[in-house]
Structures are given as structure tokens and as C-alpha cells.
Short mmCIF file of C-alpha atoms in Angstrom, two decimals:
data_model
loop_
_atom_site.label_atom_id
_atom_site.label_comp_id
_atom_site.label_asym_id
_atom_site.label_seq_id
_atom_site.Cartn_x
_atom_site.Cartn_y
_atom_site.Cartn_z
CA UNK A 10 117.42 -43.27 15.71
CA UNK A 11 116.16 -45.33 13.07
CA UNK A 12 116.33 -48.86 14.41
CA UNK A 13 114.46 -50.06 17.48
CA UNK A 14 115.44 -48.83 20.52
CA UNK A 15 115.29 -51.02 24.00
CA UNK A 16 116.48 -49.68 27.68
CA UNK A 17 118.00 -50.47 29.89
CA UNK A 18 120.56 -52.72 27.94
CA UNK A 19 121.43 -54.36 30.97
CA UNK A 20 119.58 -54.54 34.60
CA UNK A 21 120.43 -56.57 37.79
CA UNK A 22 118.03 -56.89 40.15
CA UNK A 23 117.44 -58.88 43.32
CA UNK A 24 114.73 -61.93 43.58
CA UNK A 25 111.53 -60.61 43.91
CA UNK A 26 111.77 -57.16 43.06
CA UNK A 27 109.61 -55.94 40.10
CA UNK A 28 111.34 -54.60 36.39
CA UNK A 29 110.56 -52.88 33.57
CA UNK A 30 111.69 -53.24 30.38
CA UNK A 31 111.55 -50.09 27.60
CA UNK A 32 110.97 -50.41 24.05
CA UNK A 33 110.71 -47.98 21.09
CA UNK A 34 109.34 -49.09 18.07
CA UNK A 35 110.48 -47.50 14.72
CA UNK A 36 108.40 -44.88 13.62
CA UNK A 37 105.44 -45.91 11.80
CA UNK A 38 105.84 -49.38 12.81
CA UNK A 39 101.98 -50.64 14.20
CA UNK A 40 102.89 -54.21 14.99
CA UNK A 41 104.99 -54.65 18.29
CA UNK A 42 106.71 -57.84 19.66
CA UNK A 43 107.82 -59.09 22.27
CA UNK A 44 110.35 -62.17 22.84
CA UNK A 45 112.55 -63.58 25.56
CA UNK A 46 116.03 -65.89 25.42
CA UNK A 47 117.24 -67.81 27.54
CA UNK A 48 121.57 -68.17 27.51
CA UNK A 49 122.13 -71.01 24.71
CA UNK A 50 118.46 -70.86 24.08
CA UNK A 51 115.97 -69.97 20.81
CA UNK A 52 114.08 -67.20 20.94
CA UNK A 53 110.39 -67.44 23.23
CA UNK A 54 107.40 -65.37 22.18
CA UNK A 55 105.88 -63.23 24.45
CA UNK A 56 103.66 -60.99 23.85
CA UNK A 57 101.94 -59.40 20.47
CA UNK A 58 100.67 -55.75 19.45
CA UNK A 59 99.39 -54.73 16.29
CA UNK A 60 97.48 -51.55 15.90
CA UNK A 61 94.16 -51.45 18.50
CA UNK A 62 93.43 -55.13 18.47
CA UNK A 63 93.62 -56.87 21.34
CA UNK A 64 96.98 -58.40 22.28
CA UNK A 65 97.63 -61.44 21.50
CA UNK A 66 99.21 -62.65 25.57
CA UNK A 67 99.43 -66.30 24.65
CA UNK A 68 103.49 -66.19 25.12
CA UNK A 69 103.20 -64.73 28.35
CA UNK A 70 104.73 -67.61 30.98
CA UNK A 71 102.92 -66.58 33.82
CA UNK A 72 100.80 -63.77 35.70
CA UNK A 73 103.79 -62.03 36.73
CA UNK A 74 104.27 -61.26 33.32
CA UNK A 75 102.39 -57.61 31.88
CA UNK A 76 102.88 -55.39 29.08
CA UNK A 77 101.23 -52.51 27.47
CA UNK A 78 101.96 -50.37 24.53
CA UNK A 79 101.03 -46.41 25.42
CA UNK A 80 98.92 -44.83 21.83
CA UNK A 81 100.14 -47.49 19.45
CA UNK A 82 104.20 -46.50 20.03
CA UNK A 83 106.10 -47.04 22.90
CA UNK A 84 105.95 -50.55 25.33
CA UNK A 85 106.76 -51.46 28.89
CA UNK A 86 107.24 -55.30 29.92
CA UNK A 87 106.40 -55.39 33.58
CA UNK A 88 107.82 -58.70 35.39
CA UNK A 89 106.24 -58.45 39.11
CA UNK A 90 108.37 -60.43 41.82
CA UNK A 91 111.00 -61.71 39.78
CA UNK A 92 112.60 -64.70 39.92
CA UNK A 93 115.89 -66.82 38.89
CA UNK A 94 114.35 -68.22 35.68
CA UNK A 95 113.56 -64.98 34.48
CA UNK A 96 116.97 -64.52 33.79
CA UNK A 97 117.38 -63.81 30.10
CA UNK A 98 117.55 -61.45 27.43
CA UNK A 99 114.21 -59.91 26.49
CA UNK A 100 113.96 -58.94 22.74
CA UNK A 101 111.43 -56.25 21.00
CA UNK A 102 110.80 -56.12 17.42
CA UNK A 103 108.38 -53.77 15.29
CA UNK A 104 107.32 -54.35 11.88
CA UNK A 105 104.92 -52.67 9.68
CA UNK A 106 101.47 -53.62 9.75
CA UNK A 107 101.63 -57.15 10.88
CA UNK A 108 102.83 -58.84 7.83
CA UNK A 109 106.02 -56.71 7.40
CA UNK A 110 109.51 -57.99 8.32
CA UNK A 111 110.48 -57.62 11.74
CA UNK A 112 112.98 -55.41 12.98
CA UNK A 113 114.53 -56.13 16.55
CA UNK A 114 116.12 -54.14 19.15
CA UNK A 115 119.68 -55.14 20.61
CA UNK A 116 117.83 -56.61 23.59
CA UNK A 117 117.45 -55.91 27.25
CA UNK A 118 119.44 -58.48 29.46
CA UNK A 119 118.40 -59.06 32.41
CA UNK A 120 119.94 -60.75 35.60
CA UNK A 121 117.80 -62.01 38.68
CA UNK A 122 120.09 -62.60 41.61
CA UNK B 3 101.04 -72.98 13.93
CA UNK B 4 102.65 -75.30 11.26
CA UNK B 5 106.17 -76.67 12.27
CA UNK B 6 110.11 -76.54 10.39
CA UNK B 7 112.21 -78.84 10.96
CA UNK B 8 115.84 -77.55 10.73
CA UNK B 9 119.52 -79.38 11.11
CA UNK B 10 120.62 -78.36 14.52
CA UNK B 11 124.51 -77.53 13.22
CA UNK B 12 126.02 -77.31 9.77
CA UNK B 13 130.07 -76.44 8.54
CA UNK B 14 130.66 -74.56 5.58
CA UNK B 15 134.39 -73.32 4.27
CA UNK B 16 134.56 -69.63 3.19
CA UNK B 17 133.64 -68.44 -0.16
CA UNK B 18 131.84 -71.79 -0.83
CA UNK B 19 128.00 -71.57 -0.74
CA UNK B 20 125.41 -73.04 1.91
CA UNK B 21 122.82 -75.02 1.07
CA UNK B 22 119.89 -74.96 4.85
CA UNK B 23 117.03 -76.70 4.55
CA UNK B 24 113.91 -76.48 6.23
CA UNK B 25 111.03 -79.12 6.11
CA UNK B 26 107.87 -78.09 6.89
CA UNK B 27 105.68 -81.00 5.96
CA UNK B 28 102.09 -79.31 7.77
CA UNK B 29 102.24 -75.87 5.63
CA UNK B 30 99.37 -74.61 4.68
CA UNK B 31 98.54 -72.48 1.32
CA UNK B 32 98.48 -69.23 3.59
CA UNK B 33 101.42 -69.75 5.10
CA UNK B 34 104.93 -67.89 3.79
CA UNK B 35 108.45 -69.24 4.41
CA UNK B 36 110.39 -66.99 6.05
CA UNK B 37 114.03 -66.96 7.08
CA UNK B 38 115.94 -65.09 9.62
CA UNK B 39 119.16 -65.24 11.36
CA UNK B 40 120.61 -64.51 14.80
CA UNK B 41 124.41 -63.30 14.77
CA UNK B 42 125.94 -63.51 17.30
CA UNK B 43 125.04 -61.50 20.73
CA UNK B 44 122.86 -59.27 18.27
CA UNK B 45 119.03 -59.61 17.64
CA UNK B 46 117.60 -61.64 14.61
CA UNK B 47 117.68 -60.15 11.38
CA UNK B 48 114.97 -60.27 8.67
CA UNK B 49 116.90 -62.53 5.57
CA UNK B 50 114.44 -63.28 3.29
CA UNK B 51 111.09 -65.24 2.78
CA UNK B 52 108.52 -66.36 0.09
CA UNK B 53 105.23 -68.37 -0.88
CA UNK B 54 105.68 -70.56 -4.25
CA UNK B 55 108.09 -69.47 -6.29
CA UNK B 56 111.81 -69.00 -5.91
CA UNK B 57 113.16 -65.65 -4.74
CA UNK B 58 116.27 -63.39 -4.59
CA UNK B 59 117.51 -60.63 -2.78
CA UNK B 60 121.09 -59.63 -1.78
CA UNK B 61 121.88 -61.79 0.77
CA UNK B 62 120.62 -64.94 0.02
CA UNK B 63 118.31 -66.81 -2.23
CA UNK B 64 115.10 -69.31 -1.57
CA UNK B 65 114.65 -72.40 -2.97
CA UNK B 66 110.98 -73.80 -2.44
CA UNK B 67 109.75 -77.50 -3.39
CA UNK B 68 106.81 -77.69 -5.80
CA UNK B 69 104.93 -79.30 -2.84
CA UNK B 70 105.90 -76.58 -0.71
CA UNK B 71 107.30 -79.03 2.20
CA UNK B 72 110.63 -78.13 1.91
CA UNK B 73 112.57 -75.42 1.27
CA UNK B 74 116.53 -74.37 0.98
CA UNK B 75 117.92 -70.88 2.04
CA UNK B 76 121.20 -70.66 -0.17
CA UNK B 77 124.13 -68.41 0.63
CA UNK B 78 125.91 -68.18 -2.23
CA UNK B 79 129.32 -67.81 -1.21
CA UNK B 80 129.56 -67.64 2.40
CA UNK B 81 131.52 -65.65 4.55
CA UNK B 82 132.91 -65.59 7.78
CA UNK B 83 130.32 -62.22 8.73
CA UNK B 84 127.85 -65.51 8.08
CA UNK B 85 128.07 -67.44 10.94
CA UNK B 86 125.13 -67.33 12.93
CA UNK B 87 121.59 -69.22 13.70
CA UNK B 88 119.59 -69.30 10.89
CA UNK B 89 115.68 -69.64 11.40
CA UNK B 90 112.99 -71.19 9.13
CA UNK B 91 109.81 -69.60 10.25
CA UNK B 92 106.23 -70.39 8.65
CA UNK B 93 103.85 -67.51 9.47
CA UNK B 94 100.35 -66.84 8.08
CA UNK B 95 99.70 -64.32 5.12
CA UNK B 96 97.65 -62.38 7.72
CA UNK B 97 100.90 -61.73 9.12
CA UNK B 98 100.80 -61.52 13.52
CA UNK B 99 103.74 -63.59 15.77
CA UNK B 100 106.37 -65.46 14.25
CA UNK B 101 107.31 -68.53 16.68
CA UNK B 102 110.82 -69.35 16.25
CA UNK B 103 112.38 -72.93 16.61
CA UNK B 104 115.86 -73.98 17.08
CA UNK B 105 117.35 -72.70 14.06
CA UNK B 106 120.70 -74.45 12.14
CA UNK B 107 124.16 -72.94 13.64
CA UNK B 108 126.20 -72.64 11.01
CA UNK B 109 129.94 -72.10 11.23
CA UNK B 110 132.04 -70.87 8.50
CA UNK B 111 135.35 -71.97 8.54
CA UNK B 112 138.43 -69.76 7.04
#
């Protein structure tokens, strides 16, 4: 597809189990982003690729929180040992470069019970 | 990062336009203005942004202050597809994360 792809779309897990979270950039894209939100909530940074830098983690709301983008395309966001506040829907977006528009995905939502 | 400040709700009637504005006293001279918006139960979309002078695109149009404090994101004639959580966002010309605020919900009313 031509859009920005995220999977699952929707994921129910238990307290303190781990997740991951897909996303596919679109093609060419070399700037990656990730954002959470909360139900009734604005959108929370995360977590920031572009190209081989070095992320930029400074959204990240706690060590439970990982993510890694495999040769500059596709990225996993790894919550360890989840909990009730993680509760939320987790947003990607990929733009070109990092000064290009950002495209998002339709979101992964995700339920801790 | 430099901070908007953005009405929390506004009304609008169909087919009239929307004036949003966005003040952002602290920008700098390398920061753009940009605007999104979040329909909803989708992901933000890209609307349009700018630096100094006044743009246009298809959806909307930008209306900056000389001073660059303020700026208006005018619909022209709004529609109902238009209700959503619109987003004034200042980010550096060196481009990297965009932190998003509150946004103004607008409602567009038949």
C-alpha cells in the first residue's frame, strides 16, 4: 500500500505481559515517528528516527518502553510488563527526510486488562 | 520547543468559513507554523504550514502576523467532513519531532 501501515489494529493483553507494536513506513520515507493517545487525550511523542542518527528517546515514559527501526524501514515498539496506563492508541508516522510532512498510520489500539 | 496557544473548542455553521488562531508568542526565526488536524477515530493529517508569508493550498489557507506571534488557519467554507481537532504545531526548519498540544475542536453545525 501506499500509506503507512501499523499491526495489529487492535491487541488486548493482560497486565504485565510484554507487546509489540508493527509499523511500516512508506517507501522512501527516512524519518520515523512514534506517538501515543490516550482516550479524550492529544497526541504524546514517543520516540524519533531519522535516517542513522541516533534516536531521539526523549518521549519515551519509562524503561519499559523500546523501539528500534530494522535498516532504516520497518519499526517495532516493545512495551515490557505492561500496565493499565498504557492503555491507548499508539500512532506511527513517516515523513521524508525530517522536514517533510508527516504521514500517519490508522493507529494500533491497545488495551491492558 | 516554542509553545501555541490554541482555543480549546470553536462552532462554525456549514458553508461559512473558520477563522483558528494560534499564538505562539516564543517563535523563533527557524521555526515554521504548521497545522494539522485529527478527524475523528483516524490519525492526524498534514493541512498546511508556512514561515512569513501567507500561503494556500486546497484545503485551507494561512494567515501569519508580521511579528510572526500569531497566526490564523482559515477554512474557507467549512463543511461538515471538517469537524475535527485542529493542531498548531511550531517545529524547527531542521525539521525532527513535532510535539502536539491540545488542538481547537471544532464542530460544524448543518
Amino acid at each position: 500500500g501506499a500509506g503507512v501501515s501499523q499491526s495489529p489494529s487492535n491487541k488486548v493483553t493482560e497486565k504485565g505481559k510484554d507487546v509489540e507494536l508493527r509499523c511500516d513506513p512508506i517507501s522512501g520515507h527516512t524519518a520515523l515517528y512514534w506517538y501515543r493517545q490516550s482516550l479524550g487525550q492529544g497526541l504524546e511523542f514517543l520516540i524519533y528516527f531519522q535516517g542513522n542518527s541516533a534516536p531521539d528517546k526523549s518521549g519515551l515514559p519509562s524503561d519499559r518502553f523500546s523501539a528500534e527501526r530494522t535498516g532504516g524501514s520497518v519499526s517495532t515498539l516493545t512495551i515490557q510488563r505492561t500496565q493499565q496506563e498504557d492503555s491507548a492508541v499508539y500512532l506511527c508516522a513517516s515523513s521524508f527526510l525530517g522536514t517533510g510532512e508527516l504521514f500517519f498510520g490508522e493507529g494500533s489500539r491497545l488495551t491492558v486488562l | 520547543d516554542a509553545k501555541t496557544t490554541q482555543p480549546n473548542s470553536m462552532e462554525s455553521n456549514e458553508e461559512e468559513p473558520v477563522h483558528l488562531p494560534c499564538n505562539h508568542s516564543t517563535i523563533s526565526g527557524t521555526d515554521y507554523i504548521h497545522w494539522y488536524r485529527q478527524l475523528p477515530s483516524q490519525g492526524p493529517e498534514y493541512v498546511i504550514h508556512g514561515l512569513t508569508s501567507n500561503v494556500n493550498n486546497r484545503m485551507a489557507s494561512l494567515a501569519i502576523a508580521e511579528d510572526r506571534k500569531s497566526s490564523t488557519l482559515i477554512l474557507h467554507r467549512a463543511t461538515l467532513r471538517d469537524a475535527a481537532v485542529y493542531y498548531c504545531i511550531l517545529r524547527h526548519n531542521q525539521g525532527g519531532k513535532l510535539i502536539f498540544g491540545q488542538g481547537t475542536e471544532l464542530s460544524v453545525k448543518p
